Short mmCIF file of C-alpha atoms in Angstrom, two decimals:
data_model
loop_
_atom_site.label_atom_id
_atom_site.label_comp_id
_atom_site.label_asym_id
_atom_site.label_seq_id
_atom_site.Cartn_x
_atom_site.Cartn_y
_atom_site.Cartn_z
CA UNK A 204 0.00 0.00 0.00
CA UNK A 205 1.49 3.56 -1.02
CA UNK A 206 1.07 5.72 1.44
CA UNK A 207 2.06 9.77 1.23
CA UNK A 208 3.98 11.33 3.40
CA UNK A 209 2.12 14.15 5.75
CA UNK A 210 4.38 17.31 4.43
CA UNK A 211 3.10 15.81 1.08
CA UNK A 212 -0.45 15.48 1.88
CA UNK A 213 -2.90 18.06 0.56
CA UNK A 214 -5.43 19.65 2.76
CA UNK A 215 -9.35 19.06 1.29
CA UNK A 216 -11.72 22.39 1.19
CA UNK A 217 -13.75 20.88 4.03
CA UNK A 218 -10.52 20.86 6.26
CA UNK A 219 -9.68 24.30 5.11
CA UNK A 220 -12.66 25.82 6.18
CA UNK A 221 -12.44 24.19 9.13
CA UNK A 222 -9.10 25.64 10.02
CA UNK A 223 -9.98 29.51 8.93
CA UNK A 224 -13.27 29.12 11.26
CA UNK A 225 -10.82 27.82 14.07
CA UNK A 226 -7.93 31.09 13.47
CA UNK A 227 -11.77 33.21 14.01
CA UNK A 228 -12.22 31.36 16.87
CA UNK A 229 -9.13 31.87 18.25
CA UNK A 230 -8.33 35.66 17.28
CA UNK A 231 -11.75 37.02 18.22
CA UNK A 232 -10.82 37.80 21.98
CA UNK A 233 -7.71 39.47 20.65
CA UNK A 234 -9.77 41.73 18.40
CA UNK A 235 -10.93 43.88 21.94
CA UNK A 236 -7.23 44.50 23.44
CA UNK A 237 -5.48 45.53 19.65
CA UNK A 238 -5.87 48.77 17.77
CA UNK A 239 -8.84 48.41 15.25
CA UNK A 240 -6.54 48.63 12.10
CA UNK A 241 -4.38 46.09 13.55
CA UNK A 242 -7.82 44.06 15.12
CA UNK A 243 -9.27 44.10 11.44
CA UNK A 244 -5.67 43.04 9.52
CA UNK A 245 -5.69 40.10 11.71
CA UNK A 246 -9.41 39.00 10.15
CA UNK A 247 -8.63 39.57 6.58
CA UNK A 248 -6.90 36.50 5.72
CA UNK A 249 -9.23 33.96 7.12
CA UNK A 250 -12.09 35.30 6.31
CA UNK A 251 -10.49 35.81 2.75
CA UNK A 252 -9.70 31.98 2.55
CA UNK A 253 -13.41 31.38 3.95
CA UNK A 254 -14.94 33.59 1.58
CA UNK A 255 -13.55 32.11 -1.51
CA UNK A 256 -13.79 27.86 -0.21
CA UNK A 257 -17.63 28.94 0.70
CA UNK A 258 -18.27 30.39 -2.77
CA UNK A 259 -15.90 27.82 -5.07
CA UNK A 260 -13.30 29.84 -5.63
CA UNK A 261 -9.62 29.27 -5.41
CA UNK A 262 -7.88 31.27 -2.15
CA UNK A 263 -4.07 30.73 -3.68
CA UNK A 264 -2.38 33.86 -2.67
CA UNK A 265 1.18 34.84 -4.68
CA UNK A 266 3.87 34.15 -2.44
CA UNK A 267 5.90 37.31 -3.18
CA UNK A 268 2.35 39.27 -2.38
CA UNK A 269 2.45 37.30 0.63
CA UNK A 270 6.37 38.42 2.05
CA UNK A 271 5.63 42.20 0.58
CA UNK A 272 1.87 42.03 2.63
CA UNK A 273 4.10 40.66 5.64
CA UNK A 274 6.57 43.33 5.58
CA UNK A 275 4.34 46.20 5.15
CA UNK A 276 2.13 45.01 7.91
CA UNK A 277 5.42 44.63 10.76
CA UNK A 278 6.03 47.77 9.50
CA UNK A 279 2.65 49.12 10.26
CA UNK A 280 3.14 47.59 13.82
CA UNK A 281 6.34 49.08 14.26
CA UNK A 282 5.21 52.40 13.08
CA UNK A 283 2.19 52.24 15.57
CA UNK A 284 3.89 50.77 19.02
CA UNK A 285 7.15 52.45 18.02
CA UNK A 286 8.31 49.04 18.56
CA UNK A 287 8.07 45.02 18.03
CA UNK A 288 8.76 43.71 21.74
CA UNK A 289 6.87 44.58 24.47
CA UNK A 290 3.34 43.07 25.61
CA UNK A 291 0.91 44.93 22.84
CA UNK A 292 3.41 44.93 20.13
CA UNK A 293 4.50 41.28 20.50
CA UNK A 294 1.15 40.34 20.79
CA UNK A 295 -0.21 42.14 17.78
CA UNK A 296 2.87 41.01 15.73
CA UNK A 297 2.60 36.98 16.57
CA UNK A 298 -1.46 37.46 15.89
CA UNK A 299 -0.66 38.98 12.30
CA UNK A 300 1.67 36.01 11.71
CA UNK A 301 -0.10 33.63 12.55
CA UNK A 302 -3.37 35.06 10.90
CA UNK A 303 -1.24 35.35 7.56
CA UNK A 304 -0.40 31.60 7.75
CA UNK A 305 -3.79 30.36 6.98
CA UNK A 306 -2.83 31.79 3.19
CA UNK A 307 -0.33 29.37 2.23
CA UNK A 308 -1.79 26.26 4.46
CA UNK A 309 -2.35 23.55 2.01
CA UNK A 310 -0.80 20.35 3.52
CA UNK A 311 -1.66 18.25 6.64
CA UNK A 312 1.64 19.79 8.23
CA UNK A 313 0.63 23.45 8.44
CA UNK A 314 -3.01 21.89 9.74
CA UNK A 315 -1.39 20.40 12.63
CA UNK A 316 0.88 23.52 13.29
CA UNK A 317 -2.02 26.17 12.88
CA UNK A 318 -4.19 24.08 15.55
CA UNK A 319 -1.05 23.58 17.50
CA UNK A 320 -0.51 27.51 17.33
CA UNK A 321 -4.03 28.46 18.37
CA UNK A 322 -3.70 26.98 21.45
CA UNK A 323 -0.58 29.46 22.46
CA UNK A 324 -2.63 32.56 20.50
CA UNK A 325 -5.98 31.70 22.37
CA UNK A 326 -4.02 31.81 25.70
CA UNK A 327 -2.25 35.40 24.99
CA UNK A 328 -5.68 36.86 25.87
CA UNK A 329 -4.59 36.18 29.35
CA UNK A 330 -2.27 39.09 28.95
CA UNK A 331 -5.45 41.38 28.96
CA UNK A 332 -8.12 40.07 31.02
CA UNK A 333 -8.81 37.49 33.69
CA UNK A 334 -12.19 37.15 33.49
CA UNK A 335 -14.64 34.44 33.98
CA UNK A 336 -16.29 34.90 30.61
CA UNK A 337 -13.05 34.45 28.59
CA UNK A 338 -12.47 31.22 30.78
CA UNK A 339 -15.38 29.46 29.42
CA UNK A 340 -14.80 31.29 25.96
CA UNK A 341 -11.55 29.54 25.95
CA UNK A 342 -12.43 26.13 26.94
CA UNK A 343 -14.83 26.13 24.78
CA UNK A 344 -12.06 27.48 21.94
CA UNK A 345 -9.73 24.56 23.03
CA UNK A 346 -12.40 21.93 22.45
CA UNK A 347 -12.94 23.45 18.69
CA UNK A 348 -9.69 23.37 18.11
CA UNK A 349 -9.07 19.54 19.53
CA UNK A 350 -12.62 18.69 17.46
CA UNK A 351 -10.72 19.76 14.24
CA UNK A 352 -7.56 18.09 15.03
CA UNK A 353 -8.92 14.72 16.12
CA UNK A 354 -10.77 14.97 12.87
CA UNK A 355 -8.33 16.03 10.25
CA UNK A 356 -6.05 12.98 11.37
CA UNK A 357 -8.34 10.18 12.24
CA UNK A 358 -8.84 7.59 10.17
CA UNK A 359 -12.32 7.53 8.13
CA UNK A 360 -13.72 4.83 9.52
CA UNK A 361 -13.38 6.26 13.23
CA UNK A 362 -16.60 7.04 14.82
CA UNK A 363 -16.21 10.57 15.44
CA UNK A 364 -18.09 13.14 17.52
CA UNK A 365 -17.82 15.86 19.93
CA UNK A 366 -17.79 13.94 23.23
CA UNK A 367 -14.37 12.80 22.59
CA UNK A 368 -13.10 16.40 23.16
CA UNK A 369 -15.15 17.25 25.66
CA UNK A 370 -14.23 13.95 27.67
CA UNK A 371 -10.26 15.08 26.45
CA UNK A 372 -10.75 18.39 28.30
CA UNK A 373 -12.39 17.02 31.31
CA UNK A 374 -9.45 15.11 32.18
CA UNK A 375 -7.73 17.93 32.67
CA UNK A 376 -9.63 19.38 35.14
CA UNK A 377 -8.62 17.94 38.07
CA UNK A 378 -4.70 18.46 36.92
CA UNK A 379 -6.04 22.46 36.74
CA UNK A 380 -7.50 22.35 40.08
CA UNK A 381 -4.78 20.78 41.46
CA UNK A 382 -1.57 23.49 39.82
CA UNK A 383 -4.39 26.13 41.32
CA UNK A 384 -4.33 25.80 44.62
CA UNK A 385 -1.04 24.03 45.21
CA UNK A 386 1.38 25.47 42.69
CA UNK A 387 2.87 29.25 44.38
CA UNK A 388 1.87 31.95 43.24
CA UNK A 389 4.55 34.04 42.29
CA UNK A 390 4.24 38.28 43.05
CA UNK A 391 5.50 38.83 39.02
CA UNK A 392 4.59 37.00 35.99
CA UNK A 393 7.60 34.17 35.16
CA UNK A 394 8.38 36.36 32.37
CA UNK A 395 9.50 39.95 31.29
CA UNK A 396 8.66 41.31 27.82
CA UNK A 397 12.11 43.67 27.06
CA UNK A 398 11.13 46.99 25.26
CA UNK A 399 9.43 48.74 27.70
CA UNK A 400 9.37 52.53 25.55
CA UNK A 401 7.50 54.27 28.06
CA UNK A 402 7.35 55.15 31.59
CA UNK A 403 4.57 54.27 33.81
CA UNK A 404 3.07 55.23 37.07
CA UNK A 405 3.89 53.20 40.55
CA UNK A 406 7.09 53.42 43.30
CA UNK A 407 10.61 54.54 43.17
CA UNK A 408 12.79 56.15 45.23
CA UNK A 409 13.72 59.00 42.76
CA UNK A 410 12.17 61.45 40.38
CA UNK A 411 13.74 62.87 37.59
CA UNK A 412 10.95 64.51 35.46
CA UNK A 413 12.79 65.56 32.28
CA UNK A 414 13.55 61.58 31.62
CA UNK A 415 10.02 60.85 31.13
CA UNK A 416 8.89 61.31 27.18
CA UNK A 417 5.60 59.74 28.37
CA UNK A 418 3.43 58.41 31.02
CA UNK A 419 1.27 55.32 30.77
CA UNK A 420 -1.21 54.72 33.95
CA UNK A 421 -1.74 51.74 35.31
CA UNK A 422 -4.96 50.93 36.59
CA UNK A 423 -3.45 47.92 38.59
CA UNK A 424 -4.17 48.04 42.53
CA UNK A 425 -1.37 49.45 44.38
CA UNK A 426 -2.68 48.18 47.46
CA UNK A 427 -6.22 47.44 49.56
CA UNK A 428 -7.46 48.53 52.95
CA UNK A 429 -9.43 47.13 55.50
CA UNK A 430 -10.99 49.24 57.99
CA UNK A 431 -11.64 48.14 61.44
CA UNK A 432 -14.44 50.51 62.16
CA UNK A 433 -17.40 51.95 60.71
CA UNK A 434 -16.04 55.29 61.12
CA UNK A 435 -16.78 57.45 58.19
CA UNK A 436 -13.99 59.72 57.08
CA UNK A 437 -14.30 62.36 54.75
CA UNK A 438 -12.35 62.64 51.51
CA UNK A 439 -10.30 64.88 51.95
CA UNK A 440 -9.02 62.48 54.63
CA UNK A 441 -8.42 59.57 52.15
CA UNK A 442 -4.63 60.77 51.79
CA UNK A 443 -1.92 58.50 51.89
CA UNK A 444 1.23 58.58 52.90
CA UNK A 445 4.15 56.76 51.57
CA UNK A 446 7.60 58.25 51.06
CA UNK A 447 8.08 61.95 50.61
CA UNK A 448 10.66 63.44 48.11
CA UNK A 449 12.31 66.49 49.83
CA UNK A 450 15.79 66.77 48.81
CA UNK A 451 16.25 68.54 44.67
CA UNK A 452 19.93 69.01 43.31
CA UNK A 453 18.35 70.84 40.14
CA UNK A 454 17.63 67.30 38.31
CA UNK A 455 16.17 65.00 40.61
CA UNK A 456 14.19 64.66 43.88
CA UNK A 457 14.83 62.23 46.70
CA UNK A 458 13.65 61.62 49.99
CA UNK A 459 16.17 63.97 52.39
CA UNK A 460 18.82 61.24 53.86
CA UNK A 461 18.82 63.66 57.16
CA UNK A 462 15.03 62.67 58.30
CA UNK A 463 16.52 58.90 58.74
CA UNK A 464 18.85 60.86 61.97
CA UNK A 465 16.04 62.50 63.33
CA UNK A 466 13.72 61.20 66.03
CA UNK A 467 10.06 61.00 65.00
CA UNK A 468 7.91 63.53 66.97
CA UNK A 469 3.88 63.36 65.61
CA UNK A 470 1.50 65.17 68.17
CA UNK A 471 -2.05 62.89 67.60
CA UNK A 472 -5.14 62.85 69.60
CA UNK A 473 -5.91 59.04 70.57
CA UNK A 474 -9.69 59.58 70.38
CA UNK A 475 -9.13 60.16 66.66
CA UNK A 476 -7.04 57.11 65.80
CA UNK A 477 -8.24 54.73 63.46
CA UNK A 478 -7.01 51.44 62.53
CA UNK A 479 -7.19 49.36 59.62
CA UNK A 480 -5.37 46.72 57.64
CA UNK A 481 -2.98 47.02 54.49
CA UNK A 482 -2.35 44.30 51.75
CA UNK A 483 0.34 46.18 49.97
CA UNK A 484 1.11 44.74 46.33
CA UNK A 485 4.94 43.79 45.51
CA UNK A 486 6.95 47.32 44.79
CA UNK A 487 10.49 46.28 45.05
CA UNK A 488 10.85 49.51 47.65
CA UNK A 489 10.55 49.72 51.25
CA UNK A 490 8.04 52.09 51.66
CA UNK A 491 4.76 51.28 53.45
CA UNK A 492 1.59 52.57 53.12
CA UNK A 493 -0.51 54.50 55.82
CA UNK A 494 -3.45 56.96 56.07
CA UNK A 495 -1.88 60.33 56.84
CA UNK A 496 -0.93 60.74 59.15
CA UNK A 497 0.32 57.27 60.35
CA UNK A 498 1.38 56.84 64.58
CA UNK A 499 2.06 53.33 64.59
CA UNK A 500 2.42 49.87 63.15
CA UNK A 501 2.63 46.45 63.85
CA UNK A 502 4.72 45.60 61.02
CA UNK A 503 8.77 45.37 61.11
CA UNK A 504 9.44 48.65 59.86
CA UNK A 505 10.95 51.52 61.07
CA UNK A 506 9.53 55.06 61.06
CA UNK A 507 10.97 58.16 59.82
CA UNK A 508 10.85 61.42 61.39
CA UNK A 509 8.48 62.83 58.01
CA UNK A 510 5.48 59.97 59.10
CA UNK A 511 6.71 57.50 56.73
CA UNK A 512 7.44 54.22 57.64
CA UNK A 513 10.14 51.86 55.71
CA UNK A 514 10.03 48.28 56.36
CA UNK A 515 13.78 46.02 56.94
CA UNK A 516 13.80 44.36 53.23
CA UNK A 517 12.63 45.32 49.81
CA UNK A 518 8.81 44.50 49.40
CA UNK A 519 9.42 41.59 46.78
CA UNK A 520 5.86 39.62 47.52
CA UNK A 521 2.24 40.81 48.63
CA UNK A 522 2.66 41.91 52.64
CA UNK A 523 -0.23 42.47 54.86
CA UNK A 524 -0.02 44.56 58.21
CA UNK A 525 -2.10 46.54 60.70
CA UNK A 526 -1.89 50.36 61.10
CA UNK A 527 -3.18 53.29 63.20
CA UNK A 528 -3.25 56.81 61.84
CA UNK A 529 -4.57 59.78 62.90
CA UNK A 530 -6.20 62.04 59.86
CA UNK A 531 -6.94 65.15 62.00
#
């Protein structure tokens, strides 16, 4: 019996339009977190190749069209992000590329990379958005894209039907529930994207303002409170207090080294005090938090003569500690 190799084996239309609904599928939650140029490149080419299998027409795309329409389009990414590292730039560039593939797929070895590839792409959404919605949006992805690969390489005669990947993706529950509450949870993702172009807002122990060409604002917590009491404070009493930059040589401001000599005098009135917890997010400083102005702590830290506190180590992992302040 002759039997042809897989890189020689030719993809049928049915399988084709199986694997341009599945890169859909898979770039759709991508479409909300990318600019809309880039968010409508990435849709061209499958649609394109499902357009013309739906309507009998042949999707064969020149190959030279094909590197010129992938330069121009890293260049378009470039242009826009100023840059191809980074979170949205990477991001946006592998989703092009691998959008783009689908247009010179033909044999059962691009099939089984494309599927194999929409399992990383489905999971980049995770760079964006946590929430429950997109979880069951993405298992329900992952059993699409298992469906189409069980399919294009079983055997015809194999019974085939969706229960197989749903039983496939049930098995792994348990494994899931088992990395989620026993595996550590680390303060910082296990990786760093380089190219960082632009500033953004959170703790150092310096300022220089003239270094900063732009500002991006995080909307990530910097840290939550817990208040003991149900004692109502106003809002201009919400300020808090964390290290204090005093000290300008003409370029930069820093805290004043002298306030670390001097003894801490704060005049408070105890019938005022309020307590309340902190759960302070990593910063790599070792500056606490406190309602201004803070009297005392339970935490290891020591306190400044300004009403700043500073705890013994960097702040590497999520810390929790009690607090009294007095905002009057």
């Amino acid at each position: 019996m002759f039997v042809i190799p897989e890189k020689q084996r030719l993809l049928s239309s049915e399988m084709r339009k199986y694997l341009a609904f599945a890169q859909l599928v898979v770039l759709f939650p991508l479409l909300f977190s990318l600019p809309p140029i880039i968010a409508i490149l990435i849709l061209v080419p499958p649609g394109w190749v499902l357009f013309c299998l739906l309507n009998n027409k042949s999707a064969h795309v020149n190959r030279w069209f094909l590197i010129a329409l992938t330069i121009v389009i890293s260049l378009l990414i470039w242009r826009y992000f100023g840059t191809l590292r980074g979170k949205d730039a990477g991001v946006a560039l592998i989703a092009v590329m691998y959008s783009l593939k689908i247009l010179e797929s033909w044999k059962y070895r691009e099939l089984n990379l494309l599927l194999t590839l929409g399992f990383f792409v489905l999971s980049m959404s995770f760079l964006f958005t946590q929430s429950f919605a997109f979880l069951v949006y993405m298992f329900l992805g992952y059993g699409f894209l298992i469906y189409i690969l069980m399919r294009a390489n079983a055997h015809q005669n194999f019974a085939f039907n969706w229960r197989i990947s749903v039983k496939l993706l049930a098995w792994t529950l348990p494994l899931m529930i088992f990395m989620f509450l026993f595996f550590p949870r680390l303060p910082g993702p296990l990786w760093k994207m380089p190219g960082q172009s632009s500033a953004g807002t959170g703790i150092s122990d310096s300022m220089t303002p003239g270094d900063i060409g732009s500002l991006n604002l995080s909307d990530a917590p910097a840290f939550r409170v817990k208040f003991n009491e149900e004692k109502k404070l106003l809002p201009s009493q919400l300020y808090w207090r964390g290290l204090i930059f005093e000290s300008f040589d003409g370029l930069t401001w820093r805290a004043n080294p002298v306030r670390r000599q001097l003894l801490p005098s704060v005049m408070f009135d105890d019938k005022d005090a309020v307590s309340y917890y902190v759960t302070l997010e990593p910063t790599q400083q070792r500056w606490l938090f406190g309602l201004d102005i803070p009297i005392s702590t339970e935490a290891r830290a020591r306190e400044i003569s300004d009403g700043t506190y500073i705890a013994r180590r960097n702040i590497s992992q999520r810390v929790r500690y009690k607090m009294t302040s007095s905002p009057s």
